[in-house]
Amino acid sequence: MFFIMNEEEETKEVNSQEEVTERTVELKNLELTEDIEIELKAMTRLSSKGTMKLKGWIRQKEIVVLIDSGATHNFIHQALAVDLQLGLEQHTQFGYTIGNGARCKGKGICRRVELKLEEITIIADFLAVELGTVDAVLGMQWLDTIGTMRIHWPSLTMSFWNEGRQIVLKGDPSLIKAECSLKTLEKTWKEDDQGFLLEWSNMEVSAEEVYKTDKEGKGDEADIPMIRFLLH
C-alpha cells in the first residue's frame, strides 16, 4: 500500500539520536513462467513521474538505482552483471515490454544479488536486460514486500517500517534529468551560453520512394566527406 503525500504535507524527520543499524531484506526466489507479464517503463534518459533515483552498491561498486512502481520486476544492466560476475543464468529465457510498447528479449537472470542502499540491504533475484542510464531497477517485485509506505515525491523521500524500525530512503536530485519547457530554458540562459534547438517529427514514406529519392539524390554532393559519412 502506498501513501502519496502532497507538497503541503510535511515529512516526518527520523530521530537523529536513533541508533543506525543496517537492515537486510531477503526476497523469495523468482520463478518465471511463459505467461508471466514483465514490464519495464523507464528506458529513457529522462526521469519519469513516480520514480526515484539514488545511489547503491553491489560488491562495493557504486551504482545508480531506480525505484520504479511502473516496473513489474527487479532489473539489472546486463553489462554490469557480467562485469561483476554475478552468475548470469542465460538459459532462463523471458521477454519484456518497454515504455513504448515494444517487446524485447531478456539476457538472463542473476540469483540472490546483494544490493546495498543507505539504510537497508536487499537480497533478491534480478532480470538482466539492457538498461539506459541506470544500473539497477527495483520494481514491484520488491515494493510488494515492504508493506505500507509513505512517499513524498517533491522531496524524493520514501519511508517504511522494517522489523520495528523506520527506514527512510532519499533520492539523489543530481541524478534526475527531466523535461522542461522553452520558457524555463530561457530563464536559465546566460549571455555566453550556447546550444542547439532540435525539432523532431515523424514522416511515413514507402520503401520504393526511399530508394528512388536516394538514387536520384546521389550526385556530386555525395562526394563531400560529411555527406558521404551520413550516407554510409
mmCIF file of C-alpha atoms in Angstrom:
data_model
loop_
_atom_site.group_PDB
_atom_site.id
_atom_site.type_symbol
_atom_site.label_atom_id
_atom_site.label_comp_id
_atom_site.label_asym_id
_atom_site.label_seq_id
_atom_site.Cartn_x
_atom_site.Cartn_y
_atom_site.Cartn_z
ATOM 1 C CA MET A 1 0.000 0.000 0.000
ATOM 2 C CA PHE A 2 1.250 3.479 -0.916
ATOM 3 C CA PHE A 3 0.593 6.780 0.841
ATOM 4 C CA ILE A 4 1.378 9.636 -1.550
ATOM 5 C CA MET A 5 1.965 12.912 0.264
ATOM 6 C CA ASN A 6 1.113 16.294 -1.235
ATOM 7 C CA GLU A 7 3.547 19.198 -1.306
ATOM 8 C CA GLU A 8 1.724 20.859 1.577
ATOM 9 C CA GLU A 9 2.332 17.902 3.857
ATOM 10 C CA GLU A 10 5.466 17.831 5.896
ATOM 11 C CA THR A 11 7.744 14.821 6.027
ATOM 12 C CA LYS A 12 8.498 13.461 9.441
ATOM 13 C CA GLU A 13 12.117 13.573 10.464
ATOM 14 C CA VAL A 14 13.702 10.431 11.797
ATOM 15 C CA ASN A 15 15.070 10.813 15.296
ATOM 16 C CA SER A 16 18.736 11.723 14.824
ATOM 17 C CA GLN A 17 19.623 10.003 18.075
ATOM 18 C CA GLU A 18 18.185 6.679 16.925
ATOM 19 C CA GLU A 19 20.811 4.007 16.590
ATOM 20 C CA VAL A 20 21.571 3.407 12.915
ATOM 21 C CA THR A 21 21.891 -0.287 12.122
ATOM 22 C CA GLU A 22 21.863 -1.889 8.715
ATOM 23 C CA ARG A 23 18.795 -3.969 7.887
ATOM 24 C CA THR A 24 18.702 -6.857 5.436
ATOM 25 C CA VAL A 25 15.643 -7.913 3.439
ATOM 26 C CA GLU A 26 15.773 -11.179 1.516
ATOM 27 C CA LEU A 27 13.212 -11.890 -1.203
ATOM 28 C CA LYS A 28 11.970 -15.290 -2.345
ATOM 29 C CA ASN A 29 13.463 -16.857 -5.464
ATOM 30 C CA LEU A 30 11.881 -15.525 -8.648
ATOM 31 C CA GLU A 31 10.068 -18.125 -10.757
ATOM 32 C CA LEU A 32 9.433 -17.224 -14.400
ATOM 33 C CA THR A 33 6.638 -18.837 -16.422
ATOM 34 C CA GLU A 34 5.798 -18.487 -20.106
ATOM 35 C CA ASP A 35 2.657 -16.436 -19.456
ATOM 36 C CA ILE A 36 4.248 -14.015 -16.980
ATOM 37 C CA GLU A 37 3.870 -10.339 -17.854
ATOM 38 C CA ILE A 38 7.063 -8.309 -17.463
ATOM 39 C CA GLU A 39 7.087 -4.546 -17.948
ATOM 40 C CA LEU A 40 9.912 -2.036 -17.720
ATOM 41 C CA LYS A 41 8.710 1.510 -18.387
ATOM 42 C CA ALA A 42 11.856 3.512 -17.661
ATOM 43 C CA MET A 43 14.164 3.079 -20.659
ATOM 44 C CA THR A 44 14.850 6.729 -21.491
ATOM 45 C CA ARG A 45 17.436 9.124 -20.123
ATOM 46 C CA LEU A 46 14.705 11.383 -18.719
ATOM 47 C CA SER A 47 13.279 10.741 -15.263
ATOM 48 C CA SER A 48 9.552 9.987 -15.283
ATOM 49 C CA LYS A 49 6.972 10.716 -12.604
ATOM 50 C CA GLY A 50 6.591 8.140 -9.882
ATOM 51 C CA THR A 51 10.250 7.176 -9.918
ATOM 52 C CA MET A 52 13.209 7.875 -7.666
ATOM 53 C CA LYS A 53 16.945 7.554 -8.305
ATOM 54 C CA LEU A 54 19.529 7.002 -5.617
ATOM 55 C CA LYS A 55 22.987 5.533 -5.199
ATOM 56 C CA GLY A 56 23.587 1.957 -4.140
ATOM 57 C CA TRP A 57 26.367 -0.606 -4.022
ATOM 58 C CA ILE A 58 26.833 -4.114 -5.385
ATOM 59 C CA ARG A 59 30.073 -5.811 -4.359
ATOM 60 C CA GLN A 60 31.452 -2.423 -3.256
ATOM 61 C CA LYS A 61 30.827 -0.900 -6.694
ATOM 62 C CA GLU A 62 28.746 2.284 -6.602
ATOM 63 C CA ILE A 63 25.780 2.158 -8.959
ATOM 64 C CA VAL A 64 22.666 4.177 -9.832
ATOM 65 C CA VAL A 65 19.443 2.542 -8.621
ATOM 66 C CA LEU A 66 15.974 3.435 -9.898
ATOM 67 C CA ILE A 67 12.931 2.750 -7.723
ATOM 68 C CA ASP A 68 10.031 2.441 -10.154
ATOM 69 C CA SER A 69 6.469 1.375 -9.330
ATOM 70 C CA GLY A 70 5.865 1.001 -13.086
ATOM 71 C CA ALA A 71 8.300 -1.916 -13.322
ATOM 72 C CA THR A 72 6.860 -5.336 -12.529
ATOM 73 C CA HIS A 73 10.212 -6.886 -11.558
ATOM 74 C CA ASN A 74 13.746 -6.065 -10.461
ATOM 75 C CA PHE A 75 16.185 -5.452 -13.303
ATOM 76 C CA ILE A 76 19.949 -5.130 -13.626
ATOM 77 C CA HIS A 77 22.056 -3.894 -16.524
ATOM 78 C CA GLN A 78 23.463 -6.922 -18.323
ATOM 79 C CA ALA A 79 26.937 -5.380 -18.769
ATOM 80 C CA LEU A 80 27.142 -4.727 -15.017
ATOM 81 C CA ALA A 81 26.121 -8.310 -14.239
ATOM 82 C CA VAL A 82 28.892 -9.613 -16.489
ATOM 83 C CA ASP A 83 31.465 -7.139 -15.163
ATOM 84 C CA LEU A 84 30.763 -8.056 -11.526
ATOM 85 C CA GLN A 85 30.458 -11.772 -12.340
ATOM 86 C CA LEU A 86 27.049 -12.093 -10.706
ATOM 87 C CA GLY A 87 26.409 -15.566 -12.099
ATOM 88 C CA LEU A 88 24.150 -14.740 -15.041
ATOM 89 C CA GLU A 89 21.830 -17.657 -15.886
ATOM 90 C CA GLN A 90 21.497 -17.142 -19.625
ATOM 91 C CA HIS A 91 19.409 -20.292 -20.137
ATOM 92 C CA THR A 92 16.492 -18.544 -18.389
ATOM 93 C CA GLN A 93 14.569 -17.042 -21.320
ATOM 94 C CA PHE A 94 11.993 -14.268 -21.000
ATOM 95 C CA GLY A 95 10.608 -11.310 -22.899
ATOM 96 C CA TYR A 96 9.600 -7.919 -21.528
ATOM 97 C CA THR A 97 7.703 -4.836 -22.653
ATOM 98 C CA ILE A 98 9.262 -1.364 -22.508
ATOM 99 C CA GLY A 99 7.537 2.018 -22.272
ATOM 100 C CA ASN A 100 6.751 2.431 -25.989
ATOM 101 C CA GLY A 101 5.091 -0.992 -26.166
ATOM 102 C CA ALA A 102 7.987 -2.735 -27.906
ATOM 103 C CA ARG A 103 8.878 -6.299 -26.914
ATOM 104 C CA CYS A 104 12.485 -7.094 -26.037
ATOM 105 C CA LYS A 105 14.346 -10.280 -25.199
ATOM 106 C CA GLY A 106 15.901 -10.664 -21.771
ATOM 107 C CA LYS A 107 19.534 -11.649 -21.257
ATOM 108 C CA GLY A 108 19.072 -13.974 -18.277
ATOM 109 C CA ILE A 109 18.639 -13.846 -14.517
ATOM 110 C CA CYS A 110 21.016 -13.153 -11.619
ATOM 111 C CA ARG A 111 20.154 -15.011 -8.409
ATOM 112 C CA ARG A 112 20.484 -13.620 -4.887
ATOM 113 C CA VAL A 113 22.136 -10.325 -5.773
ATOM 114 C CA GLU A 114 23.062 -8.311 -2.675
ATOM 115 C CA LEU A 115 22.170 -4.658 -3.258
ATOM 116 C CA LYS A 116 23.087 -2.209 -0.506
ATOM 117 C CA LEU A 117 21.249 1.084 -0.050
ATOM 118 C CA GLU A 118 21.898 3.683 2.645
ATOM 119 C CA GLU A 119 19.854 2.037 5.394
ATOM 120 C CA ILE A 120 18.952 -1.382 4.067
ATOM 121 C CA THR A 121 20.441 -4.320 2.164
ATOM 122 C CA ILE A 122 18.240 -6.162 -0.329
ATOM 123 C CA ILE A 123 18.957 -9.730 -1.425
ATOM 124 C CA ALA A 124 16.882 -10.599 -4.474
ATOM 125 C CA ASP A 125 16.835 -12.032 -7.983
ATOM 126 C CA PHE A 126 17.324 -9.544 -10.825
ATOM 127 C CA LEU A 127 16.415 -9.919 -14.500
ATOM 128 C CA ALA A 128 19.338 -8.952 -16.746
ATOM 129 C CA VAL A 129 18.392 -6.543 -19.552
ATOM 130 C CA GLU A 130 19.878 -3.625 -21.472
ATOM 131 C CA LEU A 131 19.205 -0.531 -19.348
ATOM 132 C CA GLY A 132 19.768 3.127 -20.167
ATOM 133 C CA THR A 133 21.465 5.419 -17.658
ATOM 134 C CA VAL A 134 20.678 3.335 -14.558
ATOM 135 C CA ASP A 135 22.390 0.178 -13.371
ATOM 136 C CA ALA A 136 19.544 -1.478 -11.467
ATOM 137 C CA VAL A 137 15.767 -1.115 -11.106
ATOM 138 C CA LEU A 138 13.762 -2.009 -8.008
ATOM 139 C CA GLY A 139 10.202 -2.645 -9.148
ATOM 140 C CA MET A 140 7.024 -4.128 -7.698
ATOM 141 C CA GLN A 141 8.833 -7.415 -7.085
ATOM 142 C CA TRP A 142 10.494 -5.598 -4.154
ATOM 143 C CA LEU A 143 7.913 -2.892 -3.410
ATOM 144 C CA ASP A 144 5.202 -5.500 -2.777
ATOM 145 C CA THR A 145 7.252 -6.977 0.075
ATOM 146 C CA ILE A 146 7.680 -3.865 2.214
ATOM 147 C CA GLY A 147 4.024 -3.252 3.040
ATOM 148 C CA THR A 148 2.700 0.230 3.790
ATOM 149 C CA MET A 149 4.967 3.098 2.811
ATOM 150 C CA ARG A 150 4.858 6.875 2.621
ATOM 151 C CA ILE A 151 6.232 8.631 -0.438
ATOM 152 C CA HIS A 152 6.766 12.369 -0.807
ATOM 153 C CA TRP A 153 7.728 12.904 -4.432
ATOM 154 C CA PRO A 154 8.674 16.633 -4.184
ATOM 155 C CA SER A 155 11.408 15.781 -1.668
ATOM 156 C CA LEU A 156 12.129 12.357 -3.215
ATOM 157 C CA THR A 157 11.598 10.648 0.135
ATOM 158 C CA MET A 158 10.267 7.155 0.831
ATOM 159 C CA SER A 159 9.732 5.746 4.319
ATOM 160 C CA PHE A 160 8.525 2.380 5.600
ATOM 161 C CA TRP A 161 8.946 0.115 8.606
ATOM 162 C CA ASN A 162 11.163 -2.950 8.770
ATOM 163 C CA GLU A 163 11.388 -5.108 11.895
ATOM 164 C CA GLY A 164 10.164 -2.278 14.127
ATOM 165 C CA ARG A 165 12.492 0.361 12.705
ATOM 166 C CA GLN A 166 11.659 3.148 10.290
ATOM 167 C CA ILE A 167 13.663 3.070 7.062
ATOM 168 C CA VAL A 168 13.979 6.317 5.113
ATOM 169 C CA LEU A 169 15.282 6.320 1.540
ATOM 170 C CA LYS A 170 16.007 9.658 -0.094
ATOM 171 C CA GLY A 171 16.520 10.145 -3.822
ATOM 172 C CA ASP A 172 19.512 11.995 -5.224
ATOM 173 C CA PRO A 173 18.397 15.171 -7.083
ATOM 174 C CA SER A 174 21.690 15.268 -9.021
ATOM 175 C CA LEU A 175 20.676 12.059 -10.832
ATOM 176 C CA ILE A 176 17.415 13.492 -12.180
ATOM 177 C CA LYS A 177 17.015 14.544 -15.808
ATOM 178 C CA ALA A 178 13.535 15.823 -16.586
ATOM 179 C CA GLU A 179 11.735 17.555 -19.428
ATOM 180 C CA CYS A 180 11.453 21.338 -19.299
ATOM 181 C CA SER A 181 9.731 23.984 -21.391
ATOM 182 C CA LEU A 182 11.429 26.527 -23.643
ATOM 183 C CA LYS A 183 10.311 29.266 -21.242
ATOM 184 C CA THR A 184 12.131 27.526 -18.389
ATOM 185 C CA LEU A 185 15.271 27.231 -20.506
ATOM 186 C CA GLU A 186 15.168 30.930 -21.356
ATOM 187 C CA LYS A 187 15.154 31.805 -17.650
ATOM 188 C CA THR A 188 18.343 29.834 -17.069
ATOM 189 C CA TRP A 189 20.265 31.006 -20.138
ATOM 190 C CA LYS A 190 23.319 33.135 -19.584
ATOM 191 C CA GLU A 191 24.871 35.564 -22.036
ATOM 192 C CA ASP A 192 27.677 33.228 -23.125
ATOM 193 C CA ASP A 193 25.606 30.013 -23.213
ATOM 194 C CA GLN A 194 25.397 28.080 -26.470
ATOM 195 C CA GLY A 195 23.277 25.144 -27.529
ATOM 196 C CA PHE A 196 21.123 23.532 -30.200
ATOM 197 C CA LEU A 197 17.355 23.590 -30.575
ATOM 198 C CA LEU A 198 16.107 20.492 -32.416
ATOM 199 C CA GLU A 199 12.586 19.647 -33.512
ATOM 200 C CA TRP A 200 11.700 16.042 -34.324
ATOM 201 C CA SER A 201 8.750 14.895 -36.405
ATOM 202 C CA ASN A 202 7.615 11.612 -37.967
ATOM 203 C CA MET A 203 7.108 11.160 -41.709
ATOM 204 C CA GLU A 204 5.949 7.922 -43.325
ATOM 205 C CA VAL A 205 7.333 7.006 -46.768
ATOM 206 C CA SER A 206 7.321 3.761 -48.716
ATOM 207 C CA ALA A 207 10.485 1.763 -49.345
ATOM 208 C CA GLU A 208 10.112 2.446 -53.089
ATOM 209 C CA GLU A 209 10.080 6.222 -52.509
ATOM 210 C CA VAL A 210 13.162 5.998 -50.316
ATOM 211 C CA TYR A 211 15.057 4.025 -52.972
ATOM 212 C CA LYS A 212 14.008 6.412 -55.757
ATOM 213 C CA THR A 213 14.937 9.524 -53.766
ATOM 214 C CA ASP A 214 18.253 8.009 -52.709
ATOM 215 C CA LYS A 215 19.115 7.063 -56.289
ATOM 216 C CA GLU A 216 18.200 10.468 -57.752
ATOM 217 C CA GLY A 217 19.805 12.431 -54.934
ATOM 218 C CA LYS A 218 23.279 10.966 -55.296
ATOM 219 C CA GLY A 219 25.276 13.398 -57.396
ATOM 220 C CA ASP A 220 28.376 15.468 -56.898
ATOM 221 C CA GLU A 221 27.243 16.256 -53.347
ATOM 222 C CA ALA A 222 27.733 12.600 -52.408
ATOM 223 C CA ASP A 223 31.488 13.085 -52.679
ATOM 224 C CA ILE A 224 31.507 15.690 -49.903
ATOM 225 C CA PRO A 225 33.111 13.960 -46.860
ATOM 226 C CA MET A 226 30.366 14.839 -44.367
ATOM 227 C CA ILE A 227 27.560 13.806 -46.723
ATOM 228 C CA ARG A 228 29.416 10.631 -47.664
ATOM 229 C CA PHE A 229 29.723 9.819 -43.942
ATOM 230 C CA LEU A 230 25.979 10.345 -43.397
ATOM 231 C CA LEU A 231 25.051 8.277 -46.447
ATOM 232 C CA HIS A 232 27.086 5.331 -45.263
#
